[in-house]
Tab-separated table of C-alpha atoms in Angstrom:
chain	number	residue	atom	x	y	z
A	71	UNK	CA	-167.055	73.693	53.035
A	72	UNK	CA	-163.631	72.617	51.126
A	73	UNK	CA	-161.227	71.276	53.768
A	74	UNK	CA	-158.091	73.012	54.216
A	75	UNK	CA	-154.475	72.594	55.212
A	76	UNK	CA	-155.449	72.668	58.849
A	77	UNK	CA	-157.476	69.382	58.437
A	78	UNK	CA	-155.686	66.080	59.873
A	79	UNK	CA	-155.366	63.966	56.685
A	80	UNK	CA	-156.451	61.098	59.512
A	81	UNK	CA	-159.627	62.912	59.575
A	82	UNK	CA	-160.144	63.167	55.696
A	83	UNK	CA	-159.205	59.810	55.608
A	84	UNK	CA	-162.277	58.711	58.042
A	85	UNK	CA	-164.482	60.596	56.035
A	86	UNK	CA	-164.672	57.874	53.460
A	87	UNK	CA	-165.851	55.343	56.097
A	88	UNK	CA	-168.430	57.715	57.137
A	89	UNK	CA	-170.137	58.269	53.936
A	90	UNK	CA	-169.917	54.268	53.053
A	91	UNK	CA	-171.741	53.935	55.906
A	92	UNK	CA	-174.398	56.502	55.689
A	93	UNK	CA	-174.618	54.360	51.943
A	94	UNK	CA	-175.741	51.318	53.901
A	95	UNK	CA	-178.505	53.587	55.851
A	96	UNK	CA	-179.882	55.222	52.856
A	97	UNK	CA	-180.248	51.712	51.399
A	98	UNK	CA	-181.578	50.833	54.532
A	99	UNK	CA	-184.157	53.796	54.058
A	100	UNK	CA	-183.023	54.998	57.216
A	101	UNK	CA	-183.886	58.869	57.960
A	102	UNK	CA	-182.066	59.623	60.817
A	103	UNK	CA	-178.597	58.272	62.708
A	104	UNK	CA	-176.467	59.287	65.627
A	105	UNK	CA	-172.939	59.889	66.260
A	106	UNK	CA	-173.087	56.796	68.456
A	107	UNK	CA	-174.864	54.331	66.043
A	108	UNK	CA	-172.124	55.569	63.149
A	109	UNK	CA	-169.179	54.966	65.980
A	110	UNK	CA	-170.737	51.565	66.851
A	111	UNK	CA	-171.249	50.439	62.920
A	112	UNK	CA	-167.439	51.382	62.464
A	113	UNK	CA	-165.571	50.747	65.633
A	114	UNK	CA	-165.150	54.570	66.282
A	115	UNK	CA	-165.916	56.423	69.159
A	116	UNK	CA	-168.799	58.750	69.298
A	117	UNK	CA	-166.758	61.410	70.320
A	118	UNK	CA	-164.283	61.110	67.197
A	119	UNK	CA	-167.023	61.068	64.761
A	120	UNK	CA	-168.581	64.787	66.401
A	121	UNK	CA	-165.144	65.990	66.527
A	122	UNK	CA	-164.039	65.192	63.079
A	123	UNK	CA	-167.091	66.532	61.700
A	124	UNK	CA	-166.889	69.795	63.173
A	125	UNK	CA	-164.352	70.325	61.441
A	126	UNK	CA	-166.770	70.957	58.411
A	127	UNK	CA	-169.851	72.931	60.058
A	128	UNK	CA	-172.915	71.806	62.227
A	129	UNK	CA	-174.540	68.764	60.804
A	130	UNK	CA	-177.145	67.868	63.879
A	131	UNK	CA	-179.302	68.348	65.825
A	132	UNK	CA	-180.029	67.854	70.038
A	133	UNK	CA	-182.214	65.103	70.548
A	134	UNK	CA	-182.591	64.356	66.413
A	135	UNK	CA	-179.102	63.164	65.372
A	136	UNK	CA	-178.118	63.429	61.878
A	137	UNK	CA	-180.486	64.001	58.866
A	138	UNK	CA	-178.802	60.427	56.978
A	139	UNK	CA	-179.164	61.648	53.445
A	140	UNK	CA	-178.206	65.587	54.804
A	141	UNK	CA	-175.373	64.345	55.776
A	142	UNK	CA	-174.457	61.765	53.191
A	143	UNK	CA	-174.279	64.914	50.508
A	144	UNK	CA	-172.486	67.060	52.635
A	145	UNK	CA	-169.337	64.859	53.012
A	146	UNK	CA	-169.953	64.143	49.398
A	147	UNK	CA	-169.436	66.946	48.996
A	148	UNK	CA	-166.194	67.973	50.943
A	149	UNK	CA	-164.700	65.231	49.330
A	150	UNK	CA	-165.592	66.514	45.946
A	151	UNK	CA	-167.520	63.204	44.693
A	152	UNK	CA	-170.582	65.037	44.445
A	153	UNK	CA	-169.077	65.035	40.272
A	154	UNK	CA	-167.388	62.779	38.140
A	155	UNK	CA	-163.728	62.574	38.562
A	156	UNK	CA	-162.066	61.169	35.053
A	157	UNK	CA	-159.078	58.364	35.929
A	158	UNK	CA	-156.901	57.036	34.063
A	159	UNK	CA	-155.496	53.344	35.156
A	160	UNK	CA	-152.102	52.745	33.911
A	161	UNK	CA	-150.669	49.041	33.517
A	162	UNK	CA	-153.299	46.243	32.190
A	163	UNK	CA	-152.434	43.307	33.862
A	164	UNK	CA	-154.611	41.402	35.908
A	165	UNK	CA	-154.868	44.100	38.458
A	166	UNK	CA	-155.523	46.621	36.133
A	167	UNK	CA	-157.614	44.759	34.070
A	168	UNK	CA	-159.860	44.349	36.883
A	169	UNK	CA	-159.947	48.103	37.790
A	170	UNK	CA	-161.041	48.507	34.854
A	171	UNK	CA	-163.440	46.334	34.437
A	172	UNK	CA	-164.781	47.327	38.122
A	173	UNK	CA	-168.540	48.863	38.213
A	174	UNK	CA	-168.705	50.351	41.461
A	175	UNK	CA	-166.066	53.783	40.766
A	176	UNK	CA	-168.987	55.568	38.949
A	177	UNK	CA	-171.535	55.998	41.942
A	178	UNK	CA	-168.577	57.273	43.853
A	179	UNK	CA	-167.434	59.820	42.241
A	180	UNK	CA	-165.236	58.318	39.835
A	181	UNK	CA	-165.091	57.519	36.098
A	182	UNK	CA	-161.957	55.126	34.474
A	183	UNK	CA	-161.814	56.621	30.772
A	184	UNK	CA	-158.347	55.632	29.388
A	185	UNK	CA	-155.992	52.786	30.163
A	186	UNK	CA	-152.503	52.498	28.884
A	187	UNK	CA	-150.141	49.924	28.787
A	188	UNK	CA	-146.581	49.327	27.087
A	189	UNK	CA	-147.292	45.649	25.945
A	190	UNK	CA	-147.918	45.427	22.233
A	191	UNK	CA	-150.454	42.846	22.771
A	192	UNK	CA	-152.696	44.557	25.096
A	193	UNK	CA	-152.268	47.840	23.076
A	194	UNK	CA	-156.062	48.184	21.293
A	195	UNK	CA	-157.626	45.928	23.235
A	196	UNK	CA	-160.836	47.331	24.267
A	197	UNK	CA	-162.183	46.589	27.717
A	198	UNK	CA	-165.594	48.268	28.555
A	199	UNK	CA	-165.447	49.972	25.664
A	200	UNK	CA	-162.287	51.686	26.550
A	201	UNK	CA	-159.029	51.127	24.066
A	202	UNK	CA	-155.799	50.234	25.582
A	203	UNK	CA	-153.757	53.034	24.395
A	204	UNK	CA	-149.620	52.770	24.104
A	205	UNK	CA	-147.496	54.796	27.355
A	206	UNK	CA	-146.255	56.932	24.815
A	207	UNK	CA	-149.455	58.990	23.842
A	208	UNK	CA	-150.642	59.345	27.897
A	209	UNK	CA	-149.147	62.741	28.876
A	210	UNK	CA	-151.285	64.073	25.824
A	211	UNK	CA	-154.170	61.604	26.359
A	212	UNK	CA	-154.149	62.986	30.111
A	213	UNK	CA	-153.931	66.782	29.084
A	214	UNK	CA	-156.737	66.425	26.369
A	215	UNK	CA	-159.286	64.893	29.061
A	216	UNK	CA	-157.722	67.275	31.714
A	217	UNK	CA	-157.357	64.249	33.524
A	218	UNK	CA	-156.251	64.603	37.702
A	219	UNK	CA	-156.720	61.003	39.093
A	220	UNK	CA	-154.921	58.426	37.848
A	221	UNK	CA	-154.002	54.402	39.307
A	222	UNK	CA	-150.253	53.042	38.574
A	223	UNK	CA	-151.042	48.828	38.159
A	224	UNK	CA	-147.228	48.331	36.865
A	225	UNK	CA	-144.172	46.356	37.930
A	226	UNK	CA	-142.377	48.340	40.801
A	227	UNK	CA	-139.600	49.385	38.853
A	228	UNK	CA	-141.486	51.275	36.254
A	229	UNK	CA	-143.740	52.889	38.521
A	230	UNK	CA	-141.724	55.948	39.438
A	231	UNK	CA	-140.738	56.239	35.706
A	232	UNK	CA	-145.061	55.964	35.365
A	233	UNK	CA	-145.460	58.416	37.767
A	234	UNK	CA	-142.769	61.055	36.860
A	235	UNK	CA	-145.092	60.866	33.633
A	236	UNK	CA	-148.084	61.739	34.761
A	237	UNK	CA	-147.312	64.353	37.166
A	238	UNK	CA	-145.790	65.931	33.884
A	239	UNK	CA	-148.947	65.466	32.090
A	240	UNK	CA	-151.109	67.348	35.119
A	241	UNK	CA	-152.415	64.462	37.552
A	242	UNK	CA	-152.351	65.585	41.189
A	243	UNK	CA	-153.523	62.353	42.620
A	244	UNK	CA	-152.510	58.946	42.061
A	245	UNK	CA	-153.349	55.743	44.102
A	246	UNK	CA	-150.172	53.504	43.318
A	247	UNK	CA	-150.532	49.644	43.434
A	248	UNK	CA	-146.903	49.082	42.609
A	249	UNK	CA	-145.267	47.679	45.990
A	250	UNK	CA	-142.850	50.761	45.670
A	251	UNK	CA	-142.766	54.029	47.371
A	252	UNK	CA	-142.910	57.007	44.988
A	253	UNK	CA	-141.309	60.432	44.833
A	254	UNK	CA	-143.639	62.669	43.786
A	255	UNK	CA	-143.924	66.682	44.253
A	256	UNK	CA	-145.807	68.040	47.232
A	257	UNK	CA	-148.409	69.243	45.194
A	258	UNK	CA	-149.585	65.513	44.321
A	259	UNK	CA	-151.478	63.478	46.488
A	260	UNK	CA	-150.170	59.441	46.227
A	261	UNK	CA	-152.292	56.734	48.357
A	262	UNK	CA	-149.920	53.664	48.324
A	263	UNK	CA	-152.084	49.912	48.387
A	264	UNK	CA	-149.926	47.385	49.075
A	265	UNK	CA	-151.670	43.992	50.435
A	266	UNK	CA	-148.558	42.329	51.070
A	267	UNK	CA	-148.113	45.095	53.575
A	268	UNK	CA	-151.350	45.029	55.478
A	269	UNK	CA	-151.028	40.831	55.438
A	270	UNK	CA	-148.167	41.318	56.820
A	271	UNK	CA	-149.661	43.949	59.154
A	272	UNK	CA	-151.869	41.379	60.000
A	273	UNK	CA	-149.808	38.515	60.672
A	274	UNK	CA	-148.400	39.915	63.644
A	275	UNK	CA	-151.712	39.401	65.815
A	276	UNK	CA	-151.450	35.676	64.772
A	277	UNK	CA	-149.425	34.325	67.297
């Protein structure tokens, strides 16, 4: 059930949502949901969640709904976080020092097991753990733990120079925090987070 090119990215991009909130339910000890008590928890049309999910096979049933915990794996695993991805989290600043420091990457999927930094200071630090290794020993830090995920947490203008670096060193997906868009090959997946963006997204509906 691996998604393929034909697959919006907006609908891959839902899937997330989805599976946080089938989370909730399974806390919740819920057994059984519907497209229309998903699309009312999230602010998305009934219709939208069936059609994005048929993208991926039959998950339902007539007059049952959705199996909650069926359904939960499943998009688990389409998205592949039915496993441990290893990450590595460039730049230890405050921002990276509290990705790194974060506890709730592991039950998704994901596992933070090097950090690097250029700072001389931060450079054997240990946080969780984890030494704070120098930039200069990541592309062979990456390839050793056949690392493919990695987060960029550095001042924008050494983020490209971060990121020409680790798509050298193998990673194929990177979620970039630096408020700088990178150029990266089509072969590697880049999620830009930018919260001066989406504040100022949001300010617009303030008047």
């Amino acid at each position: 059930m691996a998604n393929t090119p034909t697959i919006p990215d907006i609908v891959i991009g839902r899937l997330p949502i989805y599976l946080r909130a089938l989370n909730h339910m399974i806390l919740d000890e819920k057994d059984y949901t519907s497209s229309h008590e998903l699309g009312e928890r999230l602010g998305i049309s009934s219709a939208q969640i069936r059609k994005d999910l048929s993208h991926f096979g039959e998950f339902g049933k007539q007059g049952t709904g959705y199996n909650v915990r069926f359904l939960y794996d499943q998009i688990r695993q389409i998205l592949q976080v039915d496993r441990h991805w290893p990450m590595a989290v460039v730049g230890i600043g405050d921002l990276g020092r509290a990705v790194a420091n974060y506890r709730g990457f592991q039950p998704r999927g994901f596992l933070v097991t090097c950090l690097f930094d250029n700072d001389a200071d931060k450079i054997n630090e240990k946080i969780n753990d984890l030494e704070v290794l120098p930039i200069d020993r990541m592309k062979d830090e990456i390839q050793r733990q056949s690392i493919q995920v990695a987060m960029i947490a550095v001042p924008a203008e050494a983020a490209q120079a971060v990121a020409d670096q680790l798509v050298e060193a193998g990673v194929r997906a990177i979620l970039n925090y630096a408020p700088i868009t990178l150029v990266v090959p089509p072969t590697v997946h880049v999620q830009h987070i930018d919260p001066v963006v989406h504040l100022q997204h949001m300010a617009y509906y303030l008047r």
